[in-house]
Amino acid sequence: MQKYVVKWLVDGEMIVEAPDLESAERVVQQQLVLTITNPDKWPVELGANGIQGAATPMEDQV
């Protein structure tokens, strides 16, 4: 049987409160890593290789 490589990515958005962009990215990255490394939440079979994201300031903050 032939083998195939299937590449996938997860696109998402989280809203967090933080003092700056770097802190916001760090908080989300930590939460995502905790989820991905938990075998009950994110099985190894999905083949996750990495997590990447970038924060942007929210407009219209109250």
CSV table of C-alpha atoms in Angstrom, one decimal:
chain,number,residue,atom,x,y,z
A,1,MET,CA,0.0,0.0,0.0
A,2,GLN,CA,1.3,3.5,-0.9
A,3,LYS,CA,2.2,6.0,1.9
A,4,TYR,CA,1.2,9.6,1.8
A,5,VAL,CA,2.2,12.7,3.8
A,6,VAL,CA,-0.7,14.9,4.7
A,7,LYS,CA,0.2,18.3,6.0
A,8,TRP,CA,-2.2,20.1,8.2
A,9,LEU,CA,-2.4,23.3,10.3
A,10,VAL,CA,-4.6,24.6,13.0
A,11,ASP,CA,-5.9,28.2,12.6
A,12,GLY,CA,-7.4,29.7,15.7
A,13,GLU,CA,-7.8,32.8,17.8
A,14,MET,CA,-7.7,33.3,21.5
A,15,ILE,CA,-8.3,36.5,23.5
A,16,VAL,CA,-6.1,37.0,26.5
A,17,GLU,CA,-5.3,39.9,28.8
A,18,ALA,CA,-1.6,40.7,29.1
A,19,PRO,CA,0.7,43.7,29.6
A,20,ASP,CA,2.3,43.5,26.2
A,21,LEU,CA,2.4,41.5,22.9
A,22,GLU,CA,5.2,39.2,24.0
A,23,SER,CA,3.4,38.3,27.2
A,24,ALA,CA,0.1,37.6,25.3
A,25,GLU,CA,2.0,35.3,22.9
A,26,ARG,CA,3.7,33.5,25.8
A,27,VAL,CA,0.5,32.9,27.7
A,28,VAL,CA,-1.3,31.4,24.6
A,29,GLN,CA,1.8,29.4,23.6
A,30,GLN,CA,1.9,27.9,27.1
A,31,GLN,CA,-1.8,27.0,27.0
A,32,LEU,CA,-1.5,25.4,23.6
A,33,VAL,CA,1.6,23.4,24.5
A,34,LEU,CA,-0.2,22.1,27.6
A,35,THR,CA,-3.1,21.0,25.4
A,36,ILE,CA,-1.0,19.4,22.7
A,37,THR,CA,1.2,17.5,25.1
A,38,ASN,CA,-1.8,16.1,27.0
A,39,PRO,CA,-2.4,12.7,25.3
A,40,ASP,CA,-6.1,12.8,26.5
A,41,LYS,CA,-6.6,16.1,24.6
A,42,TRP,CA,-4.3,15.9,21.6
A,43,PRO,CA,-3.3,12.4,20.5
A,44,VAL,CA,0.2,11.8,19.2
A,45,GLU,CA,-1.3,10.2,16.1
A,46,LEU,CA,-2.1,13.7,14.8
A,47,GLY,CA,1.6,14.3,14.2
A,48,ALA,CA,1.9,17.9,15.6
A,49,ASN,CA,5.3,19.4,14.8
A,50,GLY,CA,5.1,22.9,16.3
A,51,ILE,CA,3.0,25.8,17.3
A,52,GLN,CA,3.3,29.3,16.1
A,53,GLY,CA,1.4,32.5,16.6
A,54,ALA,CA,1.6,36.2,16.7
A,55,ALA,CA,-0.3,38.7,18.9
A,56,THR,CA,-1.9,41.9,17.7
A,57,PRO,CA,-3.5,44.6,19.9
A,58,MET,CA,-7.4,44.5,19.9
A,59,GLU,CA,-9.2,47.6,18.8
A,60,ASP,CA,-12.3,48.9,20.6
A,61,GLN,CA,-11.2,47.9,24.1
A,62,VAL,CA,-13.6,49.0,26.8
